[in-house]
Coordinates of N, CA and C in Angstrom, one line a residue:
X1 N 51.0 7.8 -31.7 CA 51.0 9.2 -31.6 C 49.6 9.8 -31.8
X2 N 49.2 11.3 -30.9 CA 47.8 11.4 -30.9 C 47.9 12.7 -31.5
X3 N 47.0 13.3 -32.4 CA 46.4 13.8 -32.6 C 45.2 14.4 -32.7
X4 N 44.8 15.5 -32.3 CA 43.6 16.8 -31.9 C 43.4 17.6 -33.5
X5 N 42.3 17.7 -33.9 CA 41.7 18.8 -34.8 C 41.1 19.3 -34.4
X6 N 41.2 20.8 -34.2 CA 40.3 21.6 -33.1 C 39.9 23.0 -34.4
X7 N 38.4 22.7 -34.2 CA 37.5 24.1 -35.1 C 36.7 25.1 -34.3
X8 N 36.6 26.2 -34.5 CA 35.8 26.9 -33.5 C 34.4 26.4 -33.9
X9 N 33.8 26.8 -32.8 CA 32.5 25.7 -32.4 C 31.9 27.0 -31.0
X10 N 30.7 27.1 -31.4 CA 30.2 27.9 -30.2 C 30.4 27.6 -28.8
X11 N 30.5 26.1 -28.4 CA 31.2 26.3 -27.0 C 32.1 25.1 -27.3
X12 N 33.6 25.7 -27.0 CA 34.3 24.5 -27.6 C 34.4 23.8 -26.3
X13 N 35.0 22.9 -26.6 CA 35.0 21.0 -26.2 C 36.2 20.8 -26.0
X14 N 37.3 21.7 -26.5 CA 38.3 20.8 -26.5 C 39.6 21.1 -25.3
X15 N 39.5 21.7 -24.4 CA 39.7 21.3 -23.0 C 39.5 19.6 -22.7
X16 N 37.8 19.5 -23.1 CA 37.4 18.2 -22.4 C 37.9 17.4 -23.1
X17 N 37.8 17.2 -24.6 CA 39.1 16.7 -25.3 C 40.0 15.8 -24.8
X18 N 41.2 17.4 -24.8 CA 42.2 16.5 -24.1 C 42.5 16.6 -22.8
X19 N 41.4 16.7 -22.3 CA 41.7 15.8 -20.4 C 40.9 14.3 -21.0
X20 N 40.2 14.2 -21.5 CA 39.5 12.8 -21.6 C 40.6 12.1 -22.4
X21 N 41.7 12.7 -23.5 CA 42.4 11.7 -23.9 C 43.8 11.4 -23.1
X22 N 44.3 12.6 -22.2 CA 44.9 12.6 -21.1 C 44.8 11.5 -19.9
X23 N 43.2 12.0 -19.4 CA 42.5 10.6 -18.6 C 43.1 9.3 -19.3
X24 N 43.3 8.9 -20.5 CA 43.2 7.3 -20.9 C 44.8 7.4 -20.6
X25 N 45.6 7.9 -20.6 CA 47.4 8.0 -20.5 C 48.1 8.0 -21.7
X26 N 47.5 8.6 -22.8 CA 47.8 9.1 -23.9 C 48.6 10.9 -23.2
X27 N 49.8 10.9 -23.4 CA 50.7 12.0 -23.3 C 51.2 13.3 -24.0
X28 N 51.8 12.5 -25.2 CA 52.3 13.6 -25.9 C 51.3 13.8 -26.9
X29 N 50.3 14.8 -26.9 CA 49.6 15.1 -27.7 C 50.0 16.4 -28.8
X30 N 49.3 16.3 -30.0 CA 49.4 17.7 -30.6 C 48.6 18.0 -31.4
X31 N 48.1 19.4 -31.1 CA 46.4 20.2 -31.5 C 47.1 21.0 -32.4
X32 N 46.2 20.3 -33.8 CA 46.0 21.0 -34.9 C 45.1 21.8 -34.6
X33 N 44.9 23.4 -35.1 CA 43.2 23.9 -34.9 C 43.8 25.3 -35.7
X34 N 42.5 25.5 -36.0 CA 42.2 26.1 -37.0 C 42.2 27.7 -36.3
X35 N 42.0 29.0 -37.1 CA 42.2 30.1 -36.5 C 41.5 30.2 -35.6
X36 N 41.5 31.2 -34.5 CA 40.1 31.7 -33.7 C 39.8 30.4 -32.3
X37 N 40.7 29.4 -32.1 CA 40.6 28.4 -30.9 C 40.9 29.1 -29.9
X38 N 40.6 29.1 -28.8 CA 41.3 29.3 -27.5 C 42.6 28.0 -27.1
X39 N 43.0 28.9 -26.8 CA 44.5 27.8 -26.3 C 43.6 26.8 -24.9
X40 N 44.5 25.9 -24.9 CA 44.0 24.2 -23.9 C 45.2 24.2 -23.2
X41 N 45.3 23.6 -22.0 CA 46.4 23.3 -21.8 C 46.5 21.6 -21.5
X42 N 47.5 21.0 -21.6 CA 47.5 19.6 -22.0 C 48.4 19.5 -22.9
X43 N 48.8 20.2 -24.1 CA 48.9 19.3 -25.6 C 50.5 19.9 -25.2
X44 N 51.3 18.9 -25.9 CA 52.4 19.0 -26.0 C 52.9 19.8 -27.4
X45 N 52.2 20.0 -28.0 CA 52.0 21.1 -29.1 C 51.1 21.7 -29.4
X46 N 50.7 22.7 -30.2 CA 49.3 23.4 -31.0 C 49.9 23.9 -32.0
X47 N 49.6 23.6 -33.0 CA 50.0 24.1 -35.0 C 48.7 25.1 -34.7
X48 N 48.8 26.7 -35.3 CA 47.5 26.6 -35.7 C 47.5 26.8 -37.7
X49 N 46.9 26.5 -37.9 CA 46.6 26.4 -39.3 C 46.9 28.1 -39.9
X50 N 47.1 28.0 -41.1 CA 47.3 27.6 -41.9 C 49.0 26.9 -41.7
X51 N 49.9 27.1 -40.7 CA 51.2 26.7 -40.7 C 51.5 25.0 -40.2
X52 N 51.8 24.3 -41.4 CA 52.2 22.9 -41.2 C 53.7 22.6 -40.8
X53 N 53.8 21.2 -40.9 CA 55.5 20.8 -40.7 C 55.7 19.9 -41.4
X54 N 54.5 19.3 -42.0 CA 55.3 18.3 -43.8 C 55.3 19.8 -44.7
X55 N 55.2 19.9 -46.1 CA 54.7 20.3 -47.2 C 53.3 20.1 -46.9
X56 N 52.6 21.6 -47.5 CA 51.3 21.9 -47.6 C 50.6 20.7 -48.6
X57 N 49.3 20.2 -48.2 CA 48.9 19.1 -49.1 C 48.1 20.2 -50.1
X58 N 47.6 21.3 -49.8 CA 46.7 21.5 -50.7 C 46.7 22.9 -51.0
X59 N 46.2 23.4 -52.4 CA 46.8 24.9 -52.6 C 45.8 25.8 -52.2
X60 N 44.4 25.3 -51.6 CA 43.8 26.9 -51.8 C 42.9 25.9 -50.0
X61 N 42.5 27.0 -49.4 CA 42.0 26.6 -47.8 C 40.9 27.4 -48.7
X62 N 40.0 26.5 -47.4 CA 38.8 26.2 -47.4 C 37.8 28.0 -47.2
X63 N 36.5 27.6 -46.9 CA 35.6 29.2 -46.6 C 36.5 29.5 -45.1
X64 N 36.6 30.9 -45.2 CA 36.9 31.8 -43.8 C 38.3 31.5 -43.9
X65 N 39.1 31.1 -45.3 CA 40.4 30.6 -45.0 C 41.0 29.6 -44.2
X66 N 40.3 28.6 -43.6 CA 40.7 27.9 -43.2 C 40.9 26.6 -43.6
X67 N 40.9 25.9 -43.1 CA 41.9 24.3 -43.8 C 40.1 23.6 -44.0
X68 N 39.2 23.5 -43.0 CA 38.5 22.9 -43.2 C 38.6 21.6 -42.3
X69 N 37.7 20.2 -42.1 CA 37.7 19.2 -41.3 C 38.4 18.4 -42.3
X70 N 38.1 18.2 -43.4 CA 38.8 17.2 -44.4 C 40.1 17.7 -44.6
X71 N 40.6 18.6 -44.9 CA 42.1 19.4 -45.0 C 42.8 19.4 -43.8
X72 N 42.3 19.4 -42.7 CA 43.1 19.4 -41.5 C 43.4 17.8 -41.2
X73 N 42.5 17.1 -41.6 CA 42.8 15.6 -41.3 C 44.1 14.9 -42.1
X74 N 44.1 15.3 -43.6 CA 45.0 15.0 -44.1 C 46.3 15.2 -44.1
X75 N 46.2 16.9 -43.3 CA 47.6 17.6 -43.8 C 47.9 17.3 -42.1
X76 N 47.1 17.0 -41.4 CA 47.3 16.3 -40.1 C 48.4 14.8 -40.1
X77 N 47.9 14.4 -40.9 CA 48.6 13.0 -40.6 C 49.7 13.1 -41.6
X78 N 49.8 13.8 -42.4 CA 50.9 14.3 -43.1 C 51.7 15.1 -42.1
X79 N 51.6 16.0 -41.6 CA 52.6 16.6 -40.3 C 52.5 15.5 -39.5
X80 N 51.6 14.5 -38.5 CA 52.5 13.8 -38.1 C 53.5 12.7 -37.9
X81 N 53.3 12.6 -39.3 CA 54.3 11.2 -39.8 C 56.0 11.7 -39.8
X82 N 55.8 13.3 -40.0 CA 57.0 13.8 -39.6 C 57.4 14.5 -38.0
X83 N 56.6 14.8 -37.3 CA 56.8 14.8 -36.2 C 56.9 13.6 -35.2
X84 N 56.3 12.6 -35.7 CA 57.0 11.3 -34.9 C 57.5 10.4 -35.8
X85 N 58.3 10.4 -36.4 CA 59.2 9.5 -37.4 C 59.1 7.8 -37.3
X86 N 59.0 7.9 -35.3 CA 59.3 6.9 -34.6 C 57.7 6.0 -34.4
X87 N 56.6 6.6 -34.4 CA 55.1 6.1 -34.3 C 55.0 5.0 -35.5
X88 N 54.1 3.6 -35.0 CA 54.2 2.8 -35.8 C 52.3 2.8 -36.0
X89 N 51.4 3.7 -35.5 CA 50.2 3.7 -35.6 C 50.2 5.4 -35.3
X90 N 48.9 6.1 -35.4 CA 48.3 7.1 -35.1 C 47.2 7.2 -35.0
X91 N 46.7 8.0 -33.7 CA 45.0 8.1 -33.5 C 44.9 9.8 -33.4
X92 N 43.8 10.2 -34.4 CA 43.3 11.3 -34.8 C 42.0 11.4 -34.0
X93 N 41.9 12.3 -33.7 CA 40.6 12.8 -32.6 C 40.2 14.3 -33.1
X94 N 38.7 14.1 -33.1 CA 38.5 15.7 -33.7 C 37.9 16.2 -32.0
X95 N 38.1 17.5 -31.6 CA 37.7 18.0 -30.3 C 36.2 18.2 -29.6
X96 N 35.7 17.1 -30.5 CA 34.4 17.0 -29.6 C 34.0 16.1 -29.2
X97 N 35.2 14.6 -28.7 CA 35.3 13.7 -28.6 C 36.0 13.7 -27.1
X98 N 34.9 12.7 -26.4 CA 35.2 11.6 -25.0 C 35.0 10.6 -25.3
X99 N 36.5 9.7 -24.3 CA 36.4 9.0 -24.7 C 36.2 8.2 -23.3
X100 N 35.1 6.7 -23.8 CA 35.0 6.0 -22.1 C 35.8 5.1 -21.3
X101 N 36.0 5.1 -20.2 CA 37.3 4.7 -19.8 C 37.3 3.4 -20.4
X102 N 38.9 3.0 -20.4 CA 39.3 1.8 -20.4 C 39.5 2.1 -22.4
X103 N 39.4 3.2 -22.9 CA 39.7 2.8 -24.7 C 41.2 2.5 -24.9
X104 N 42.1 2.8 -24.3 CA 43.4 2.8 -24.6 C 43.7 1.5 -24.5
X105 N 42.8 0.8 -23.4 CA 43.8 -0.5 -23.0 C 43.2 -1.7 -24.0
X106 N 41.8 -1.1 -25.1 CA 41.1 -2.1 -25.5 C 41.1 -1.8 -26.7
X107 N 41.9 -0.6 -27.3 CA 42.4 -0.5 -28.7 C 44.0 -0.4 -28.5
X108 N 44.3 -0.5 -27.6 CA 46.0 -1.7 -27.4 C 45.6 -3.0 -27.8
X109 N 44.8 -3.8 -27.0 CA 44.4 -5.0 -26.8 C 44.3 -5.6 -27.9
X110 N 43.4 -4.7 -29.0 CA 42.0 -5.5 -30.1 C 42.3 -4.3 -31.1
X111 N 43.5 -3.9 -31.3 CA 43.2 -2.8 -32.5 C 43.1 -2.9 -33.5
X112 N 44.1 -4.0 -34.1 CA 44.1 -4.7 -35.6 C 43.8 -5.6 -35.3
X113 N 42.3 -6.0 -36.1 CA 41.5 -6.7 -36.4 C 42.2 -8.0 -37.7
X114 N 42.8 -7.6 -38.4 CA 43.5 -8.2 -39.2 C 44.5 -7.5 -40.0
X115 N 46.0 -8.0 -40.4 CA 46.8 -8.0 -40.9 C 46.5 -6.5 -41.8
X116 N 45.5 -6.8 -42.9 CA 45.2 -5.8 -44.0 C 44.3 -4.5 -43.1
X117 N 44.5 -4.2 -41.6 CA 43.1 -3.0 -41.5 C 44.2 -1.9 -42.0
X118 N 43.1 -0.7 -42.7 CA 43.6 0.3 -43.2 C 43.3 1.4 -42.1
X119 N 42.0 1.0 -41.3 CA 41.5 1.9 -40.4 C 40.6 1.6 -39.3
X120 N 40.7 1.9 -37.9 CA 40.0 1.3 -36.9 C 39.2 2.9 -36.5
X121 N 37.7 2.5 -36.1 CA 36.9 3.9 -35.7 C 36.7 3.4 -34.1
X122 N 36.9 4.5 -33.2 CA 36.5 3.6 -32.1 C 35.2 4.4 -31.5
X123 N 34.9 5.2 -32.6 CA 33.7 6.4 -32.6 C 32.5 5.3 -33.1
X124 N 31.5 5.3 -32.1 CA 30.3 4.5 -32.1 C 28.9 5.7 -32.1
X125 N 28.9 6.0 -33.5 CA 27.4 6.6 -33.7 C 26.0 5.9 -32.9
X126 N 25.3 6.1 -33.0 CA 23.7 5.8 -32.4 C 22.7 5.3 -33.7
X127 N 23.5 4.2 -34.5 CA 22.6 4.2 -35.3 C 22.7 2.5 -35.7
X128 N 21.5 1.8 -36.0 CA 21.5 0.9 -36.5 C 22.6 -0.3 -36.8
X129 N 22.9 -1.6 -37.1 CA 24.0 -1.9 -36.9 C 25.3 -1.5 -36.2
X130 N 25.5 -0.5 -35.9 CA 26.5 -0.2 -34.6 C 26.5 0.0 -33.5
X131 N 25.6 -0.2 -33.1 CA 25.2 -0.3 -31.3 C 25.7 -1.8 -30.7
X132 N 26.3 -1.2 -29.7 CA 27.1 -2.0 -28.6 C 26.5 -2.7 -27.3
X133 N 26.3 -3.7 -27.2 CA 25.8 -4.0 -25.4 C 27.0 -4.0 -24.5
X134 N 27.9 -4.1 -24.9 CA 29.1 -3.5 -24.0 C 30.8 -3.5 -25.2
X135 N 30.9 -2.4 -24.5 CA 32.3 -2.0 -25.0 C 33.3 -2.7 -25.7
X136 N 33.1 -3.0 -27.0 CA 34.1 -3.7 -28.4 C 34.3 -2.8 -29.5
X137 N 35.5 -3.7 -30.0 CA 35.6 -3.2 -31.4 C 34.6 -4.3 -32.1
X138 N 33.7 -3.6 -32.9 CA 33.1 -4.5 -34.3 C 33.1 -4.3 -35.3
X139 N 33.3 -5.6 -36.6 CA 33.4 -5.2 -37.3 C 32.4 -4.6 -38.2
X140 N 32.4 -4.0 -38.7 CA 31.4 -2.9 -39.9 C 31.4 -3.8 -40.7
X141 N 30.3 -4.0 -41.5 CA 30.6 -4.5 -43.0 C 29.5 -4.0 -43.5
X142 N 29.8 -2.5 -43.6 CA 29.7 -2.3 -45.0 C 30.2 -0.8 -45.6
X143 N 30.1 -0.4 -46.4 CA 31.2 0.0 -47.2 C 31.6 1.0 -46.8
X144 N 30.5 2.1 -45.8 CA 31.4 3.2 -45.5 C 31.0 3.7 -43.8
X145 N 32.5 4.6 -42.8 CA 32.0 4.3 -41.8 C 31.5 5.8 -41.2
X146 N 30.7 5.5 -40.2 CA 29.7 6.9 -40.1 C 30.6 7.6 -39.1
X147 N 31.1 9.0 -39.6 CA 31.9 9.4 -38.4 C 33.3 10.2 -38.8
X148 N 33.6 10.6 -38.9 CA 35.1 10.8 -39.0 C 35.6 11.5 -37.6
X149 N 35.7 11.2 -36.9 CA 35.8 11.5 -35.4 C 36.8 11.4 -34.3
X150 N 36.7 10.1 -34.7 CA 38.4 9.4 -34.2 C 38.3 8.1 -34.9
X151 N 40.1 8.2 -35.3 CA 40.4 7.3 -36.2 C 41.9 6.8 -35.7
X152 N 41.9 5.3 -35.7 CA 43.4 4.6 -35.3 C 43.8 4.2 -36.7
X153 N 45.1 4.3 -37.1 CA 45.4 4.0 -38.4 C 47.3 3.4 -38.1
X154 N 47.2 2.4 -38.7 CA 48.8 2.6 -39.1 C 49.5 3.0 -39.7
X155 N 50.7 3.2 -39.5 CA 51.6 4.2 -40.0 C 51.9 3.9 -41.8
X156 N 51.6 2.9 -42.5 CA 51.7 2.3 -43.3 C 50.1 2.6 -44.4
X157 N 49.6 2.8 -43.6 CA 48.3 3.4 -44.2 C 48.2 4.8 -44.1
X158 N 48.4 5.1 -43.1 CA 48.7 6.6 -43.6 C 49.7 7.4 -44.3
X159 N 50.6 6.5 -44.5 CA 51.8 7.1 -45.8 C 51.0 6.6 -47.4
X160 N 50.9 5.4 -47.2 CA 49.7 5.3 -48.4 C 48.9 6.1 -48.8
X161 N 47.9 6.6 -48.0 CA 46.9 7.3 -47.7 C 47.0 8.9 -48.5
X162 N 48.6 9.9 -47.6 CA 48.7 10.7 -48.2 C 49.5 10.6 -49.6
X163 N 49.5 9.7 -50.4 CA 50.5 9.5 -51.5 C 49.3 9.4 -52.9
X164 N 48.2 9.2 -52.2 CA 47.1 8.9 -53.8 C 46.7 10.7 -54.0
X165 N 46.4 10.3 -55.3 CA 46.3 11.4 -56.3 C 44.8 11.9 -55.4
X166 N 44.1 11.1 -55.7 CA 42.5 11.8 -54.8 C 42.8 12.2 -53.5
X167 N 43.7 12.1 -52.9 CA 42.9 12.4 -51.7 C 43.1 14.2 -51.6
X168 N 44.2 14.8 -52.4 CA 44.3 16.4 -52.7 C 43.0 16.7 -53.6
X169 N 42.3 16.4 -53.9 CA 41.3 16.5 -54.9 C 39.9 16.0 -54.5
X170 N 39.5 15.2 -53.6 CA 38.6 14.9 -52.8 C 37.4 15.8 -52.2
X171 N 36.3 16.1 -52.9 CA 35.9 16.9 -52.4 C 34.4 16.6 -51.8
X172 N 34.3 15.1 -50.8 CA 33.2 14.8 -50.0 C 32.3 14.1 -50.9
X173 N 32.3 13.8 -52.2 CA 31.2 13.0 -53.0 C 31.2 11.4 -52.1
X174 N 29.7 11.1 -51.7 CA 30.0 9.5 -51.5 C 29.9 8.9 -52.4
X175 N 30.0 9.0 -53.7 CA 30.1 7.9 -54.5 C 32.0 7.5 -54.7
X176 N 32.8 8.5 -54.5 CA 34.3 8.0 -54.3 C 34.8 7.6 -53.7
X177 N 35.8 6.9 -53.7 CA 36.5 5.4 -53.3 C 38.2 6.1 -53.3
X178 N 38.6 5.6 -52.2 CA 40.2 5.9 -52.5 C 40.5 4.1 -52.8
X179 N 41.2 3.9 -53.5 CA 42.0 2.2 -54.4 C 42.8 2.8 -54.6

């Protein structure tokens, strides 16, 4: 199941978005976005914020009243664990994300890396250690990943995920750890 976080942005992106996650044969999509987006067409839904479909995760929204990038991700994968009951993974995409051909069929292919992954990025910053000579997953090692951009997770981690005490209380320090 796919997921869109869409924030106003001087010239938004997220048309290209979702034709580019369209393009890969990803379908039923649904755009979370915050007040003030222009409507897309493509998504098989649009929430706009502040109105969820789990229970609200968190009591007070962010500057300008809005949910925020960290708030919309959470209470994102919290609505859609209830909108698709039936999804045994989910990929989160924030709307200023293309993606290059062939991702669908090679995070089908190669998504879980092993048994224990909590989280697969298929978002490849320009920096040091993560540069690609051609198109893989690799592994990271080390402790944190640069990006929050797009994220593949299973369903199993993301019910984890929204169940810890921190993550309602989380407020961007990198020295915290979710365990």
């Amino acid at each position: 199941a796919v997921c869109i976080n869409a924030a106003p942005r001087p010239m938004s992106s997220l048309q290209e978005t979702i034709d580019s996650v369209l393009s890969e044969g990803w379908e039923d999509l649904t755009v979370f976005a915050e007040p003030g987006i222009e409507q897309a067409s493509g998504a098989s839904r649009t929430i706009i914020r502040p109105e969820t479909v789990a229970p609200r995760m968190f009591d007070s929204l962010g500057p300008n009243g809005r949910f925020g990038a960290y708030q919309n991700f959470v209470q994102s994968m919290a609505d859609m664990l209830l909108i698709h009951p039936e999804a045994t993974a989910f990929l989160y995409v924030q709307d200023d994300v293309k993606f290059t051909p062939g991702t669908r069929e090679l995070l089908e292919r190669d998504l879980w890396p092993s048994q224990r992954t909590g989280v697969v990025s298929p978002y490849c910053p320009n920096f040091t250690g993560y540069r690609a000579e051609t198109p893989r997953l690799k592994r990271i090692h080390q402790k944190n990943l640069m990006g929050a951009l797009c994220y593949a997770m299973p369903r199993q981690a993301v019910e984890e995920m929204i169940r810890l005490p921190l993550v309602q209380t989380w407020k961007g320090g990198v020295r915290q750890t979710l365990t």
